[in-house]
CSV table of C-alpha atoms in Angstrom, one decimal:
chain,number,residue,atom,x,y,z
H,1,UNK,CA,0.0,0.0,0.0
H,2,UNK,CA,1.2,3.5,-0.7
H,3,UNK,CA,0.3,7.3,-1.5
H,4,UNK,CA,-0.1,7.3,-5.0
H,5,UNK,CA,-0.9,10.6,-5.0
H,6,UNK,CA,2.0,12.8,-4.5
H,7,UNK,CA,3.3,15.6,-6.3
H,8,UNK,CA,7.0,16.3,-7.5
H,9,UNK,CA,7.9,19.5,-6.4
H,10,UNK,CA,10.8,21.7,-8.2
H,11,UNK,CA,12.9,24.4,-7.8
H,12,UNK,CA,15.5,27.3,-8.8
H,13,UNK,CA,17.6,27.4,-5.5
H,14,UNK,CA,19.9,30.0,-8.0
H,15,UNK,CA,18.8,33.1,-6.0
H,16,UNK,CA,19.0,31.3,-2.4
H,17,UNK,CA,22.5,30.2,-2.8
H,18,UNK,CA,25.2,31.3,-0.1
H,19,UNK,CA,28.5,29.6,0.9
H,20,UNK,CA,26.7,27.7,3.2
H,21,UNK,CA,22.9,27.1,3.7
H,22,UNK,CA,21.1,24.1,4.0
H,23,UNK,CA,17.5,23.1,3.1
H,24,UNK,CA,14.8,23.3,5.7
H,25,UNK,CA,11.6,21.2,5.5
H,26,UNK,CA,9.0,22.4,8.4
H,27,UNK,CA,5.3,21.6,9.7
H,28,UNK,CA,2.9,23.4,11.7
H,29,UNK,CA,-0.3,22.5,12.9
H,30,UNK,CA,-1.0,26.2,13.6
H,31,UNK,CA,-1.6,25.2,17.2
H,32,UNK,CA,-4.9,22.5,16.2
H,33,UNK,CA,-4.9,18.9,15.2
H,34,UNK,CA,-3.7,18.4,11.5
H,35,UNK,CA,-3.3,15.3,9.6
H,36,UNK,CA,0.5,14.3,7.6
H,37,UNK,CA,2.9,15.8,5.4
H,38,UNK,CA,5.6,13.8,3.7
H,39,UNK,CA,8.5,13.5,1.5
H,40,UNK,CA,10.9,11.8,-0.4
H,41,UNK,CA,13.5,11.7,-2.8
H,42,UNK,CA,15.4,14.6,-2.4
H,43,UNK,CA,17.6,15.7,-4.8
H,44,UNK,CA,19.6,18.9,-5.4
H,45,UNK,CA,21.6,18.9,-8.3
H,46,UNK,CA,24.5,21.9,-9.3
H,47,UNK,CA,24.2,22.7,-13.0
H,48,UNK,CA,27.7,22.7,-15.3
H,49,UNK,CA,28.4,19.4,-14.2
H,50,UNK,CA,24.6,18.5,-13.7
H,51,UNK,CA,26.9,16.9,-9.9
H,52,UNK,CA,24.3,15.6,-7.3
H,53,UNK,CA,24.8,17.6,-4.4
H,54,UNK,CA,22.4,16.1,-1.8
H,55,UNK,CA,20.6,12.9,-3.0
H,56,UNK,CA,18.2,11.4,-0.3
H,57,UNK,CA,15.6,8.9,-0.6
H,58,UNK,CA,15.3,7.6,3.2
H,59,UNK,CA,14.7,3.8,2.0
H,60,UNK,CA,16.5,2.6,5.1
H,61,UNK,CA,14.1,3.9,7.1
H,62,UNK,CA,16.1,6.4,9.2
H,63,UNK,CA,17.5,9.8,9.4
H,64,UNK,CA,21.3,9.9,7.9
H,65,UNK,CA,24.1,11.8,9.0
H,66,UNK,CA,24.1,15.6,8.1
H,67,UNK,CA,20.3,15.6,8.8
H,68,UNK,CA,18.8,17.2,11.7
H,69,UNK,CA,15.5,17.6,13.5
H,70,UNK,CA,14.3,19.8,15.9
H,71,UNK,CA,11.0,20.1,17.6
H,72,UNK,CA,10.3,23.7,18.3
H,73,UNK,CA,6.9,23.3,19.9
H,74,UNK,CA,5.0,20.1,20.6
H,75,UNK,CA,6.2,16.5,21.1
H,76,UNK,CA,6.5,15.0,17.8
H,77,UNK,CA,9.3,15.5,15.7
H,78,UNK,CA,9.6,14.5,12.0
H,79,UNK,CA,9.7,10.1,11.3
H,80,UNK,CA,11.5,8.3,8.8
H,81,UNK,CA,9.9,5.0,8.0
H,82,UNK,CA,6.8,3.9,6.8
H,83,UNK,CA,3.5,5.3,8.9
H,84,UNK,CA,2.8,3.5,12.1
H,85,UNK,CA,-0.8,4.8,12.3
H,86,UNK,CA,-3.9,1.7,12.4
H,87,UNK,CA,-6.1,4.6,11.2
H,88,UNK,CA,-3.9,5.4,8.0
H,89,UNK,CA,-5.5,4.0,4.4
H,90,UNK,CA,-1.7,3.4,3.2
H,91,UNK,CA,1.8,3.6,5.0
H,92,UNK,CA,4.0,4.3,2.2
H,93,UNK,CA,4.5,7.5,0.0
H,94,UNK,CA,5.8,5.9,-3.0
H,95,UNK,CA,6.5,2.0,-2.2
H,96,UNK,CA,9.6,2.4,0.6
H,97,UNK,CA,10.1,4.7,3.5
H,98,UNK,CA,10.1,8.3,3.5
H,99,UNK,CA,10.4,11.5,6.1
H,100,UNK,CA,7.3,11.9,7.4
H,101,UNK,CA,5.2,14.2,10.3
H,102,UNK,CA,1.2,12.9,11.4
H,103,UNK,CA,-0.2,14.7,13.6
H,104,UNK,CA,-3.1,12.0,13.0
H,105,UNK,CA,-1.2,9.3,14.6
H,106,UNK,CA,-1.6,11.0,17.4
H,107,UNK,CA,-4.9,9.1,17.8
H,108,UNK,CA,-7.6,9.6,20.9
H,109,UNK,CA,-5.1,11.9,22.0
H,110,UNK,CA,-4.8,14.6,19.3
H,111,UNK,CA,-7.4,16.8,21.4
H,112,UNK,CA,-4.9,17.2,24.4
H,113,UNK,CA,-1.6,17.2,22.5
H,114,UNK,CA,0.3,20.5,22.4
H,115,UNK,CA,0.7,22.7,19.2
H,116,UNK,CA,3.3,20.8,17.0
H,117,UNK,CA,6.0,23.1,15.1
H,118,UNK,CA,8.6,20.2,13.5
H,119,UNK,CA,11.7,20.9,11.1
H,120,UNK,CA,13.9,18.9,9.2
H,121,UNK,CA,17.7,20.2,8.0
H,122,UNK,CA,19.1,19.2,5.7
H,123,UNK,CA,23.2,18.6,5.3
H,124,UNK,CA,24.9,22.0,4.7
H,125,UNK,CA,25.7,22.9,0.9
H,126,UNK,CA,28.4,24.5,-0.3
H,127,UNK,CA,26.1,27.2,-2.7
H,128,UNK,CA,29.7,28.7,-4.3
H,129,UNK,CA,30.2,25.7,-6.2
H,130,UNK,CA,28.3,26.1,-9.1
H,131,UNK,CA,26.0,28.5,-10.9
H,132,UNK,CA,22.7,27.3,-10.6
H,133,UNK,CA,21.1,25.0,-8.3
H,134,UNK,CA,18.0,22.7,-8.5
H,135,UNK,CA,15.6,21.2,-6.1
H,136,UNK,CA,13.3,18.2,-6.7
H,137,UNK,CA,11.2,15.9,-4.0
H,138,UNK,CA,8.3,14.2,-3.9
H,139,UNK,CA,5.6,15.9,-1.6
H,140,UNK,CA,2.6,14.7,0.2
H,141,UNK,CA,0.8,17.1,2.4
H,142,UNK,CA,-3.1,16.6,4.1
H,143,UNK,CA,-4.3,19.4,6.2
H,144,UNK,CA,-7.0,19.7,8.6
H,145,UNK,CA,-7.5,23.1,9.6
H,146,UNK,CA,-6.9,26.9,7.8
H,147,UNK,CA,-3.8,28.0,8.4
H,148,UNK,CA,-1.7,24.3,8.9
H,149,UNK,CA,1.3,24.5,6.8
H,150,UNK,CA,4.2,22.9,5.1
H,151,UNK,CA,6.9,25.0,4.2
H,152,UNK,CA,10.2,24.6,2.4
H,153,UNK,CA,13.2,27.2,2.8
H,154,UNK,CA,16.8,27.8,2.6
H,155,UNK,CA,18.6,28.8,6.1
H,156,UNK,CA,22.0,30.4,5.6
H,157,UNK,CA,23.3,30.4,9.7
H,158,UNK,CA,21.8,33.6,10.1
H,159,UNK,CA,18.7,33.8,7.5
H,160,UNK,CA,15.8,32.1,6.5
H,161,UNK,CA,14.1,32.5,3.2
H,162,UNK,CA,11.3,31.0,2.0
H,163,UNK,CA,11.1,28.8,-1.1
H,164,UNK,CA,7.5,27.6,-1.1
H,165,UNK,CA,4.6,27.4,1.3
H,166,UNK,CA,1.3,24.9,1.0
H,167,UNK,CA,-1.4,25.8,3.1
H,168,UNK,CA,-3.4,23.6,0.4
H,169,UNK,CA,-3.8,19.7,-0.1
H,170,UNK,CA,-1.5,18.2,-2.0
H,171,UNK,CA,-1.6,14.8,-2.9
H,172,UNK,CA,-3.6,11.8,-1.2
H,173,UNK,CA,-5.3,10.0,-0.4
């Protein structure tokens, strides 16, 4: 079983690039129970020698060195794996493991769990090395409430920039 309804999501990291930034992936329930966001396959390529800078596809399950989470608010942080939630349709984005936050495997308890705010870093890239950057992933995202959000940016130590925001569903099922 898996969500065969995802989206692949692209990008011009160009105008981001710095020395040293690294990709930031974050959910937020917006303080109310929400449902999942996920992703997969990660790739940012440097153009020139079309070189894979971060390729990423999480199919053993677990975060790898160079990634990072942090759970600003909440108790839930981002998963790699397949979902463990008995109310889920399906458990897989695409057929093998992937990063993943649900707010809806929270179960009974989602009505006295605390606001959940979750990001995922990526390694830091070296944005000098070439003159144009890409982005590509695969994307899932199922929201409950208005102003629950998945948003993707570029932090450079000291700055974070957006690159895209969904406050929409994307993807199933």
């Amino acid at each position: 079983d898996q969500f065969s309804d995802f989206v692949r999501f692209t990008a011009d990291l160009s105008f981001f690039a710095d020395p040293e930034m690294r990709l930031i992936f974050e959910f937020d329930d917006d303080g109310g129970w929400a449902k999942y966001a996920g992703f997969d396959n990660v790739l940012v390529k440097g153009i020139g020698n079309s070189t894979n800078i971060i390729l990423e596809n999480f199919n053993d399950c677990s975060r790898h060195n160079g990634w990072d989470t942090e759970i600003a608010t909440g108790n839930r942080g981002w998963q790699f794996g397949r979902l463990t939630n008995d109310d889920a349709v399906v458990n897989s984005m695409n057929g093998s493991c992937f990063a993943h936050f649900d707010d809806n495997g929270i179960g009974d308890e989602w009505q006295q769990a605390p606001p959940s705010r979750t990001l995922l870093y990526s390694p830091w890239i070296d944005g000098t090395q070439f003159a144009e950057y890409f982005l590509e992933f695969d994307v899932t995202f199922r929201k409950n409430i208005q102003e629950e959000r998945l948003e993707i940016g570029v932090w450079n130590g000291n700055k974070f920039r957006i690159v895209e925001t969904y406050f929409n569903d994307i993807g199933g099922p």
